[in-house]
């Protein structure tokens, strides 16, 4: 028996690994965790402005392209501030930052931080920003971490089967912005409206566990044991 993520098991069904498909079982990683909202100070404080946060990497433009996000940020009004904690840049993504965000006053970039620090920033943010992967066979674990925080999420994506978009369709306070559907100015207006309308909205953790049981550790353990028992009984 082999446990793989639900996205991968779909892709394996019709490729060279299909001969092992009967032995595969889908199982998510237990990424859900409960955030508390207690912290000594607000590291993102910028006065009365709404604080948007992106945490992640832009290490390969073929996998995650920030161009559309940067275009939208440039068109967004100054009452919304964007914080970018970037662990890794590739040159093309870094060049896009210089092209689109040079001189933009409502943006701040940070270097790599520890996991604890990243989660501290997430607790402090008002709105969380995600950029989807250009691959339909993996869901970024960061999206589940964002969901765990219970805060409004804006997802920028390119492909129609974007796994982040599919996951966030269940989330009460999510805005999915597809590149090519809206111009940067149109998307900026939608983002501004979403941020202002949902600034103080939160989803409690018990509701999140009900919405996403497949990422809850207790549900995953139960499924793991059930699948093993079923497999042993069959074989």
XYZ file of C-alpha atoms in Angstrom:
235
model
C 0.000 0.000 0.000
C 1.202 3.476 -0.896
C -0.257 6.707 0.503
C -0.163 9.726 -1.798
C -1.955 13.066 -1.874
C -5.361 13.245 -3.635
C -3.906 15.431 -6.392
C -1.072 13.012 -7.131
C -3.273 9.930 -7.137
C -5.305 11.467 -9.966
C -2.192 12.125 -12.036
C -0.794 8.630 -11.395
C -3.946 6.978 -12.719
C -2.988 7.583 -16.347
C 0.805 7.546 -16.342
C 3.617 5.018 -15.950
C 2.655 4.384 -12.318
C -0.883 3.292 -13.190
C 0.046 -0.374 -12.724
C 0.374 0.362 -8.990
C -2.869 2.320 -8.810
C -4.790 -0.416 -6.966
C -2.281 -0.182 -4.125
C -2.566 3.596 -3.776
C -4.662 5.397 -1.193
C -5.146 9.150 -0.983
C -4.224 10.955 2.205
C -3.586 14.625 2.901
C -0.886 15.967 5.159
C -2.183 17.036 8.582
C -1.529 20.728 7.989
C -4.397 22.200 9.998
C -3.303 23.849 13.233
C -5.078 26.196 15.581
C -3.790 29.751 15.637
C -4.155 31.922 18.687
C -4.568 35.661 18.245
C -2.400 36.653 21.184
C 0.863 38.476 20.528
C 2.952 41.062 22.347
C 3.051 43.573 19.512
C 1.963 43.979 15.901
C 5.002 43.612 13.608
C 2.963 44.734 10.586
C 1.586 47.944 12.083
C 1.255 50.701 9.474
C -1.214 52.995 11.192
C -4.808 52.562 10.082
C -3.986 50.852 6.800
C -5.222 47.347 6.015
C -2.328 44.900 6.287
C -2.037 42.279 3.518
C 0.607 39.577 3.820
C 2.245 37.162 1.392
C 4.541 34.484 2.834
C 6.396 32.130 0.513
C 8.882 31.915 -2.320
C 9.198 32.922 -5.949
C 11.973 30.502 -6.784
C 10.740 29.401 -10.222
C 8.606 31.650 -12.409
C 7.349 28.583 -14.305
C 5.731 27.266 -11.119
C 4.614 30.486 -9.441
C 4.549 33.732 -11.390
C 4.026 36.943 -9.347
C 3.561 39.252 -12.362
C -0.231 39.605 -12.097
C -0.059 40.102 -8.324
C 2.553 42.841 -8.709
C 0.492 44.552 -11.415
C -2.548 44.564 -9.131
C -0.580 45.780 -6.111
C 0.679 48.725 -8.158
C -2.934 49.747 -8.891
C -4.187 49.344 -5.312
C -4.952 52.406 -3.179
C -2.592 53.473 -0.387
C -4.959 52.520 2.439
C -3.996 48.903 1.762
C -0.409 47.919 2.585
C 1.329 44.801 1.251
C 3.995 42.868 3.160
C 6.013 40.231 1.278
C 8.084 37.704 3.215
C 10.052 35.943 0.480
C 12.245 32.972 1.319
C 13.678 32.543 -2.199
C 13.720 34.621 -5.405
C 14.687 33.609 -8.907
C 16.092 36.348 -11.134
C 13.022 36.640 -13.360
C 10.689 37.114 -10.396
C 13.071 39.580 -8.794
C 13.193 41.538 -12.048
C 9.375 41.681 -12.084
C 9.456 43.181 -8.606
C 11.777 45.934 -9.833
C 9.685 46.567 -12.955
C 6.274 46.796 -11.298
C 6.908 47.822 -7.696
C 9.877 50.182 -7.862
C 8.830 53.350 -6.035
C 5.459 51.958 -4.893
C 4.934 53.305 -1.368
C 2.526 50.738 0.087
C 4.834 47.718 -0.224
C 7.509 46.266 2.042
C 9.723 43.219 1.425
C 11.306 40.993 4.054
C 13.946 38.282 3.785
C 13.559 34.662 4.892
C 12.202 34.193 8.422
C 11.782 31.152 10.657
C 8.545 29.156 10.713
C 7.627 30.592 14.118
C 8.241 34.124 12.855
C 6.183 33.486 9.707
C 3.265 32.254 11.808
C 3.674 35.302 14.051
C 3.324 37.539 10.988
C 0.270 35.571 9.822
C -1.407 36.133 13.192
C -0.738 39.858 12.836
C -2.038 40.304 9.271
C -5.543 41.399 8.284
C -5.671 39.744 4.849
C -3.557 36.847 3.534
C -2.309 36.729 -0.073
C -1.649 33.539 -2.038
C -0.260 32.895 -5.520
C -1.316 29.541 -6.936
C 1.056 27.032 -8.513
C 0.977 26.429 -12.260
C 0.570 22.706 -11.640
C -2.616 20.835 -10.864
C -0.980 17.916 -9.055
C -0.074 19.637 -5.797
C -1.741 21.902 -3.255
C 0.657 24.313 -1.533
C 0.720 23.514 2.188
C 0.834 27.267 2.802
C -2.797 27.573 1.670
C -3.900 25.170 4.400
C -1.806 27.130 6.888
C -3.550 30.314 5.744
C -6.947 28.644 6.120
C -5.985 27.561 9.647
C -5.615 31.224 10.615
C -9.280 31.827 9.756
C -8.580 35.160 8.060
C -9.729 36.498 4.663
C -7.627 35.166 1.774
C -6.983 36.539 -1.723
C -5.729 33.971 -4.235
C -4.087 34.932 -7.551
C -3.968 32.089 -10.066
C -3.400 31.266 -13.749
C -4.626 27.736 -14.528
C -8.290 26.698 -14.432
C -7.630 23.665 -12.199
C -5.599 25.672 -9.688
C -5.621 23.579 -6.522
C -5.610 26.611 -4.232
C -8.707 28.015 -5.944
C -10.505 24.671 -5.672
C -9.673 24.432 -1.967
C -10.718 28.029 -1.276
C -14.108 27.646 -2.951
C -15.274 26.145 0.364
C -13.797 28.980 2.419
C -16.269 31.687 3.542
C -13.947 34.675 3.055
C -11.912 34.077 -0.095
C -11.409 36.054 -3.301
C -10.036 34.171 -6.319
C -8.555 36.404 -9.034
C -7.663 34.677 -12.301
C -5.044 36.261 -14.515
C -6.620 37.316 -17.800
C -10.155 37.540 -16.407
C -9.737 41.033 -14.978
C -7.343 43.822 -15.853
C -4.966 44.903 -13.094
C -7.139 47.957 -12.358
C -10.330 45.878 -12.234
C -8.694 43.291 -9.980
C -7.357 46.056 -7.711
C -10.882 47.416 -7.261
C -12.164 43.936 -6.415
C -9.311 43.400 -3.966
C -9.927 46.768 -2.294
C -13.635 46.072 -1.892
C -12.981 42.570 -0.555
C -10.414 43.809 1.984
C -12.629 46.603 3.271
C -15.750 44.440 3.512
C -14.032 41.476 5.181
C -11.369 43.177 7.281
C -12.653 41.910 10.630
C -14.234 38.657 9.510
C -12.840 35.434 10.924
C -13.649 31.710 10.780
C -13.359 29.886 14.102
C -11.237 26.760 14.246
C -14.078 24.325 14.918
C -15.843 25.575 11.792
C -12.609 25.106 9.846
C -12.363 21.500 11.038
C -15.878 20.907 9.733
C -15.130 22.618 6.416
C -11.820 20.795 5.873
C -11.942 17.470 7.746
C -9.460 15.975 5.299
C -6.725 18.235 6.753
C -7.586 17.695 10.413
C -5.077 15.436 12.176
C -7.665 13.296 13.988
C -9.592 12.641 10.757
C -6.383 11.795 8.917
C -5.353 9.276 11.582
C -8.792 7.637 11.411
C -8.618 7.391 7.616
C -5.064 6.051 7.754
C -6.059 3.252 10.132
C -9.256 2.507 8.209
C -7.429 2.225 4.878
C -4.782 -0.085 6.314
C -7.405 -2.316 7.947
C -9.413 -2.466 4.726
C -6.345 -3.318 2.666
C -5.262 -6.080 5.056
C -8.742 -7.584 5.083
C -8.832 -7.657 1.295
C -5.382 -9.171 0.971
